[in-house]
Amino acid sequence: QQRDEQLAIQLETGSWPSFLSQWYEQPIFESLRHHPNFGLLLERRSQNCPQKLAQVLRTLGTGSQPSLWENLKDIRIPIHLIVGELDSKFIGINQNMLSHCQNAQLSIVANCGHVVHFEQPCAFLELLNIHLASHSQFL
């Protein structure tokens, strides 16, 4: 919560372009920064409203969310966890989730990091379509 609050204050009081630049300098976005369409993503993100993002951080940030790890064992619908092969932190988190979920599968997508849907959109859509087609009874 403290980190989310610090970020929210930066969003409200600092330079929005500087914030975006610093945000995407985080190691988790290393592969994203090298993506050929990163400039387009940055341009789109620059249209966001920093004050609204600050509100989102305060109300929906991971610091304000309760832990739901204990609830994972109770999920009965099929879950498809998707993570990029270069995102070691979230590979670990997803493997841990997989061990708690009875009806889950994990796909690790090659040649991408944290933002799978942007870095490898065709692979992401293929996995999503397969999952939805094979579990249409839950829709």
Coordinates of N, CA and C in Angstrom, one line a residue:
Q1 N 0.8 -1.2 0.0 CA 0.0 0.0 0.0 C 0.9 1.3 0.0
Q2 N 2.0 1.2 0.7 CA 2.9 2.4 0.8 C 3.5 2.6 -0.6
R3 N 3.9 1.6 -1.3 CA 4.5 1.8 -2.6 C 3.4 2.3 -3.6
D4 N 2.2 1.8 -3.5 CA 1.1 2.3 -4.4 C 0.8 3.7 -4.1
E5 N 0.9 4.1 -2.8 CA 0.6 5.5 -2.4 C 1.7 6.4 -3.0
Q6 N 2.9 6.0 -2.9 CA 4.1 6.8 -3.4 C 3.9 7.0 -4.9
L7 N 3.5 5.9 -5.6 CA 3.3 6.0 -7.1 C 2.1 6.9 -7.4
A8 N 1.1 6.9 -6.6 CA -0.1 7.7 -6.8 C 0.3 9.2 -6.6
I9 N 1.1 9.5 -5.6 CA 1.5 10.9 -5.4 C 2.4 11.3 -6.6
Q10 N 3.3 10.5 -7.1 CA 4.1 10.8 -8.2 C 3.2 11.1 -9.4
L11 N 2.2 10.3 -9.6 CA 1.2 10.5 -10.7 C 0.5 11.8 -10.6
E12 N 0.1 12.2 -9.4 CA -0.6 13.4 -9.2 C 0.2 14.7 -9.2
T13 N 1.5 14.6 -8.9 CA 2.3 15.8 -8.7 C 3.5 15.9 -9.6
G14 N 3.9 14.8 -10.2 CA 5.1 14.9 -11.1 C 4.7 15.0 -12.6
S15 N 5.8 14.9 -13.3 CA 5.7 15.0 -14.8 C 5.2 13.6 -15.3
W16 N 4.1 13.6 -16.1 CA 3.6 12.4 -16.6 C 4.5 11.7 -17.6
P17 N 5.2 12.5 -18.5 CA 6.1 11.8 -19.4 C 7.3 11.2 -18.6
S18 N 7.8 11.9 -17.6 CA 8.9 11.3 -16.8 C 8.4 10.1 -16.0
F19 N 7.2 10.1 -15.5 CA 6.7 8.9 -14.8 C 6.7 7.7 -15.8
L20 N 6.1 7.9 -17.0 CA 6.0 6.9 -18.0 C 7.4 6.3 -18.3
S21 N 8.3 7.2 -18.5 CA 9.7 6.8 -18.9 C 10.3 5.9 -17.7
Q22 N 10.1 6.4 -16.5 CA 10.7 5.6 -15.4 C 9.9 4.3 -15.2
W23 N 8.6 4.3 -15.4 CA 7.8 3.1 -15.2 C 8.3 2.0 -16.1
Y24 N 8.6 2.3 -17.4 CA 9.0 1.3 -18.4 C 10.5 1.0 -18.3
E25 N 11.2 1.7 -17.5 CA 12.6 1.3 -17.2 C 12.7 0.2 -16.2
Q26 N 11.6 -0.2 -15.6 CA 11.7 -1.3 -14.7 C 12.1 -2.6 -15.4
P27 N 12.9 -3.4 -14.8 CA 13.4 -4.7 -15.4 C 12.3 -5.6 -16.0
I28 N 11.2 -5.5 -15.4 CA 10.1 -6.4 -15.8 C 9.6 -6.1 -17.2
F29 N 9.9 -4.9 -17.7 CA 9.5 -4.4 -19.0 C 10.7 -4.4 -20.0
E30 N 11.8 -5.1 -19.7 CA 13.0 -5.2 -20.6 C 12.6 -5.6 -22.0
S31 N 11.9 -6.7 -22.1 CA 11.6 -7.2 -23.5 C 10.6 -6.3 -24.2
L32 N 9.7 -5.7 -23.4 CA 8.7 -4.8 -24.0 C 9.4 -3.6 -24.6
R33 N 10.4 -3.1 -24.0 CA 11.1 -1.9 -24.5 C 11.8 -2.2 -25.8
H34 N 12.1 -3.4 -26.1 CA 12.8 -3.8 -27.4 C 11.8 -4.2 -28.4
H35 N 10.5 -4.2 -28.1 CA 9.5 -4.6 -29.1 C 9.4 -3.5 -30.2
P36 N 9.2 -3.9 -31.4 CA 9.1 -2.9 -32.5 C 8.0 -1.9 -32.3
N37 N 6.9 -2.2 -31.6 CA 5.8 -1.3 -31.5 C 5.8 -0.7 -30.1
F38 N 6.9 -0.7 -29.4 CA 6.9 -0.1 -28.1 C 6.6 1.4 -28.1
G39 N 7.1 2.1 -29.2 CA 6.8 3.5 -29.3 C 5.3 3.8 -29.4
L40 N 4.6 2.9 -30.1 CA 3.1 3.1 -30.3 C 2.5 2.9 -28.9
L41 N 2.9 1.9 -28.2 CA 2.4 1.6 -26.8 C 2.6 2.8 -26.0
L42 N 3.8 3.4 -26.0 CA 4.1 4.6 -25.2 C 3.3 5.8 -25.6
E43 N 3.0 5.9 -26.8 CA 2.2 7.0 -27.3 C 0.8 6.8 -26.8
R44 N 0.3 5.6 -26.9 CA -1.1 5.4 -26.4 C -1.2 5.6 -24.9
R45 N -0.2 5.1 -24.1 CA -0.2 5.3 -22.7 C -0.1 6.8 -22.3
S46 N 0.6 7.6 -23.1 CA 0.7 9.0 -22.8 C -0.6 9.7 -22.8
Q47 N -1.6 9.1 -23.4 CA -3.0 9.7 -23.5 C -3.8 9.4 -22.2
N48 N -3.3 8.5 -21.3 CA -4.0 8.2 -20.1 C -4.0 9.4 -19.2
C49 N -4.9 9.4 -18.2 CA -5.0 10.5 -17.2 C -4.3 10.1 -15.9
P50 N -3.2 10.7 -15.6 CA -2.4 10.3 -14.4 C -3.2 10.4 -13.1
Q51 N -4.2 11.3 -13.0 CA -5.0 11.5 -11.8 C -5.9 10.2 -11.6
K52 N -6.4 9.8 -12.7 CA -7.3 8.6 -12.7 C -6.5 7.3 -12.4
L53 N -5.3 7.3 -12.9 CA -4.4 6.1 -12.6 C -4.0 6.1 -11.1
A54 N -3.9 7.3 -10.5 CA -3.6 7.4 -9.1 C -4.8 6.8 -8.3
Q55 N -6.0 7.2 -8.7 CA -7.2 6.6 -8.0 C -7.2 5.1 -8.2
V56 N -6.9 4.6 -9.3 CA -6.9 3.2 -9.6 C -5.9 2.5 -8.6
L57 N -4.7 3.0 -8.5 CA -3.7 2.5 -7.6 C -4.2 2.4 -6.2
R58 N -4.8 3.5 -5.8 CA -5.3 3.5 -4.4 C -6.4 2.5 -4.1
T59 N -7.3 2.3 -5.1 CA -8.4 1.4 -4.8 C -8.3 0.0 -5.4
L60 N -7.5 -0.2 -6.4 CA -7.3 -1.5 -7.0 C -5.9 -2.0 -7.1
G61 N -5.0 -1.3 -6.5 CA -3.6 -1.8 -6.6 C -3.4 -3.0 -5.7
T62 N -2.4 -3.8 -6.0 CA -2.2 -5.0 -5.3 C -2.0 -4.8 -3.8
G63 N -1.5 -3.6 -3.4 CA -1.4 -3.4 -2.0 C -2.8 -3.3 -1.2
S64 N -3.8 -2.9 -2.0 CA -5.1 -2.7 -1.3 C -6.0 -4.0 -1.5
Q65 N -5.6 -4.9 -2.3 CA -6.4 -6.1 -2.5 C -6.1 -7.2 -1.4
P66 N -7.1 -7.9 -1.0 CA -6.9 -8.9 0.0 C -6.2 -10.1 -0.7
S67 N -5.5 -10.9 0.0 CA -4.9 -12.1 -0.6 C -6.0 -13.2 -0.8
L68 N -6.0 -13.7 -2.0 CA -7.0 -14.7 -2.3 C -6.4 -16.1 -2.6
W69 N -5.2 -16.3 -2.2 CA -4.5 -17.6 -2.4 C -5.3 -18.7 -1.8
E70 N -5.9 -18.6 -0.7 CA -6.6 -19.7 0.0 C -7.9 -20.0 -0.8
N71 N -8.3 -19.1 -1.6 CA -9.6 -19.4 -2.4 C -9.3 -20.1 -3.7
L72 N -8.0 -20.1 -4.2 CA -7.7 -20.8 -5.4 C -8.1 -22.2 -5.5
K73 N -8.0 -22.9 -4.4 CA -8.4 -24.4 -4.3 C -9.9 -24.6 -4.6
D74 N -10.7 -23.5 -4.4 CA -12.1 -23.7 -4.5 C -12.7 -23.4 -5.9
I75 N -11.8 -22.9 -6.8 CA -12.2 -22.5 -8.2 C -12.4 -23.8 -9.0
R76 N -13.6 -23.9 -9.5 CA -14.0 -25.1 -10.3 C -14.0 -25.0 -11.8
I77 N -14.0 -23.7 -12.2 CA -14.0 -23.5 -13.7 C -12.6 -23.6 -14.2
P78 N -12.4 -24.0 -15.4 CA -11.0 -24.1 -16.0 C -10.3 -22.7 -16.0
I79 N -9.1 -22.7 -15.7 CA -8.2 -21.5 -15.7 C -7.0 -21.8 -16.6
H80 N -6.7 -20.8 -17.4 CA -5.6 -20.9 -18.2 C -4.6 -19.7 -17.9
L81 N -3.5 -20.0 -17.3 CA -2.5 -19.1 -16.9 C -1.6 -18.9 -18.0
I82 N -1.3 -17.6 -18.4 CA -0.4 -17.3 -19.5 C 0.6 -16.4 -19.1
V83 N 1.9 -16.7 -19.3 CA 3.0 -15.9 -18.9 C 4.1 -16.0 -19.9
G84 N 4.9 -14.9 -20.0 CA 6.0 -14.9 -21.0 C 7.2 -15.6 -20.4
E85 N 8.0 -16.2 -21.3 CA 9.2 -17.0 -20.9 C 10.3 -16.1 -20.2
L86 N 10.3 -14.8 -20.5 CA 11.3 -13.9 -20.0 C 10.9 -13.3 -18.7
D87 N 9.7 -13.6 -18.2 CA 9.1 -13.0 -17.0 C 9.3 -14.0 -15.8
S88 N 10.5 -14.2 -15.3 CA 10.8 -15.2 -14.3 C 10.0 -15.0 -13.1
K89 N 9.8 -13.8 -12.6 CA 9.0 -13.5 -11.4 C 7.6 -14.1 -11.5
F90 N 6.9 -13.8 -12.7 CA 5.5 -14.2 -12.8 C 5.4 -15.7 -13.3
I91 N 6.5 -16.2 -13.8 CA 6.5 -17.7 -14.1 C 6.4 -18.4 -12.7
G92 N 7.2 -17.9 -11.7 CA 7.1 -18.5 -10.4 C 5.8 -18.3 -9.7
I93 N 5.2 -17.1 -9.9 CA 3.9 -16.9 -9.3 C 2.8 -17.8 -9.9
N94 N 2.9 -17.9 -11.2 CA 1.9 -18.7 -11.9 C 2.1 -20.2 -11.6
Q95 N 3.3 -20.7 -11.5 CA 3.6 -22.1 -11.1 C 3.0 -22.3 -9.7
N96 N 3.2 -21.4 -8.8 CA 2.6 -21.5 -7.5 C 1.1 -21.5 -7.6
M97 N 0.5 -20.7 -8.4 CA -1.0 -20.7 -8.6 C -1.4 -22.0 -9.1
L98 N -0.7 -22.5 -10.1 CA -1.0 -23.8 -10.7 C -1.1 -24.9 -9.6
S99 N -0.2 -24.9 -8.7 CA -0.2 -25.9 -7.7 C -1.4 -25.8 -6.7
H100 N -2.0 -24.7 -6.7 CA -3.2 -24.5 -5.8 C -4.5 -24.7 -6.5
C101 N -4.5 -24.7 -7.8 CA -5.8 -24.8 -8.6 C -5.9 -26.2 -9.2
Q102 N -7.1 -26.8 -8.9 CA -7.4 -28.1 -9.4 C -7.6 -28.2 -10.9
N103 N -8.1 -27.1 -11.5 CA -8.5 -27.1 -12.9 C -7.8 -26.1 -13.7
A104 N -6.5 -26.0 -13.6 CA -5.7 -25.0 -14.3 C -4.6 -25.6 -15.1
Q105 N -4.2 -24.8 -16.1 CA -3.1 -25.1 -16.9 C -2.3 -23.9 -17.1
L106 N -1.0 -24.1 -17.4 CA -0.1 -22.9 -17.5 C 0.6 -23.0 -18.9
S107 N 0.6 -21.9 -19.6 CA 1.3 -21.8 -20.9 C 2.3 -20.7 -20.7
I108 N 3.6 -21.0 -21.1 CA 4.7 -20.1 -21.1 C 5.0 -19.8 -22.5
V109 N 4.8 -18.5 -22.9 CA 4.9 -18.1 -24.3 C 6.3 -17.6 -24.6
A110 N 6.9 -18.2 -25.6 CA 8.2 -17.9 -26.0 C 8.4 -16.4 -26.5
N111 N 9.6 -15.9 -26.4 CA 10.0 -14.7 -26.9 C 9.3 -13.5 -26.4
C112 N 8.9 -13.5 -25.2 CA 8.2 -12.3 -24.6 C 8.4 -12.3 -23.1
G113 N 8.1 -11.2 -22.5 CA 8.2 -11.0 -21.1 C 6.8 -10.8 -20.4
H114 N 6.7 -9.7 -19.7 CA 5.5 -9.5 -18.8 C 4.2 -9.1 -19.6
V115 N 4.3 -8.6 -20.8 CA 3.1 -8.1 -21.5 C 2.8 -9.0 -22.7
V116 N 2.5 -10.2 -22.4 CA 2.3 -11.3 -23.4 C 1.4 -10.8 -24.5
H117 N 0.2 -10.3 -24.2 CA -0.8 -9.9 -25.2 C -0.3 -8.9 -26.1
F118 N 0.7 -8.1 -25.8 CA 1.2 -7.0 -26.6 C 2.4 -7.6 -27.4
E119 N 3.3 -8.3 -26.7 CA 4.6 -8.7 -27.3 C 4.4 -9.9 -28.2
Q120 N 3.4 -10.8 -28.0 CA 3.1 -11.9 -28.8 C 1.6 -12.1 -29.0
P121 N 1.0 -11.1 -29.6 CA -0.5 -11.1 -29.7 C -1.1 -12.4 -30.4
C122 N -0.4 -12.9 -31.4 CA -1.0 -14.0 -32.1 C -0.9 -15.3 -31.2
A123 N 0.2 -15.5 -30.6 CA 0.3 -16.6 -29.6 C -0.7 -16.5 -28.5
F124 N -0.9 -15.3 -28.0 CA -1.9 -15.0 -26.9 C -3.3 -15.4 -27.4
L125 N -3.6 -14.8 -28.5 CA -5.0 -15.1 -29.1 C -5.2 -16.6 -29.4
E126 N -4.2 -17.2 -29.9 CA -4.4 -18.7 -30.1 C -4.6 -19.4 -28.8
L127 N -3.9 -19.1 -27.8 CA -4.1 -19.8 -26.5 C -5.5 -19.5 -26.0
L128 N -5.9 -18.2 -26.1 CA -7.2 -17.8 -25.6 C -8.3 -18.5 -26.4
N129 N -8.2 -18.5 -27.7 CA -9.2 -19.2 -28.5 C -9.3 -20.7 -28.2
I130 N -8.2 -21.4 -28.0 CA -8.2 -22.8 -27.7 C -8.9 -23.0 -26.4
H131 N -8.5 -22.2 -25.4 CA -9.1 -22.3 -24.1 C -10.7 -22.1 -24.1
L132 N -11.1 -21.0 -24.8 CA -12.5 -20.7 -24.9 C -13.3 -21.8 -25.6
A133 N -12.7 -22.3 -26.7 CA -13.4 -23.3 -27.5 C -13.5 -24.6 -26.7
S134 N -12.5 -25.0 -25.9 CA -12.5 -26.2 -25.2 C -13.3 -26.1 -23.9
H135 N -13.7 -25.0 -23.5 CA -14.5 -24.8 -22.3 C -15.7 -23.9 -22.5
S136 N -16.3 -24.0 -23.7 CA -17.5 -23.2 -24.0 C -18.6 -23.4 -23.1
Q137 N -18.7 -24.6 -22.5 CA -19.8 -24.8 -21.6 C -19.8 -23.9 -20.4
F138 N -18.7 -23.2 -20.1 CA -18.6 -22.4 -18.9 C -19.0 -20.9 -19.3
L139 N -19.1 -20.6 -20.6 CA -19.4 -19.3 -21.0 C -20.9 -18.9 -20.9

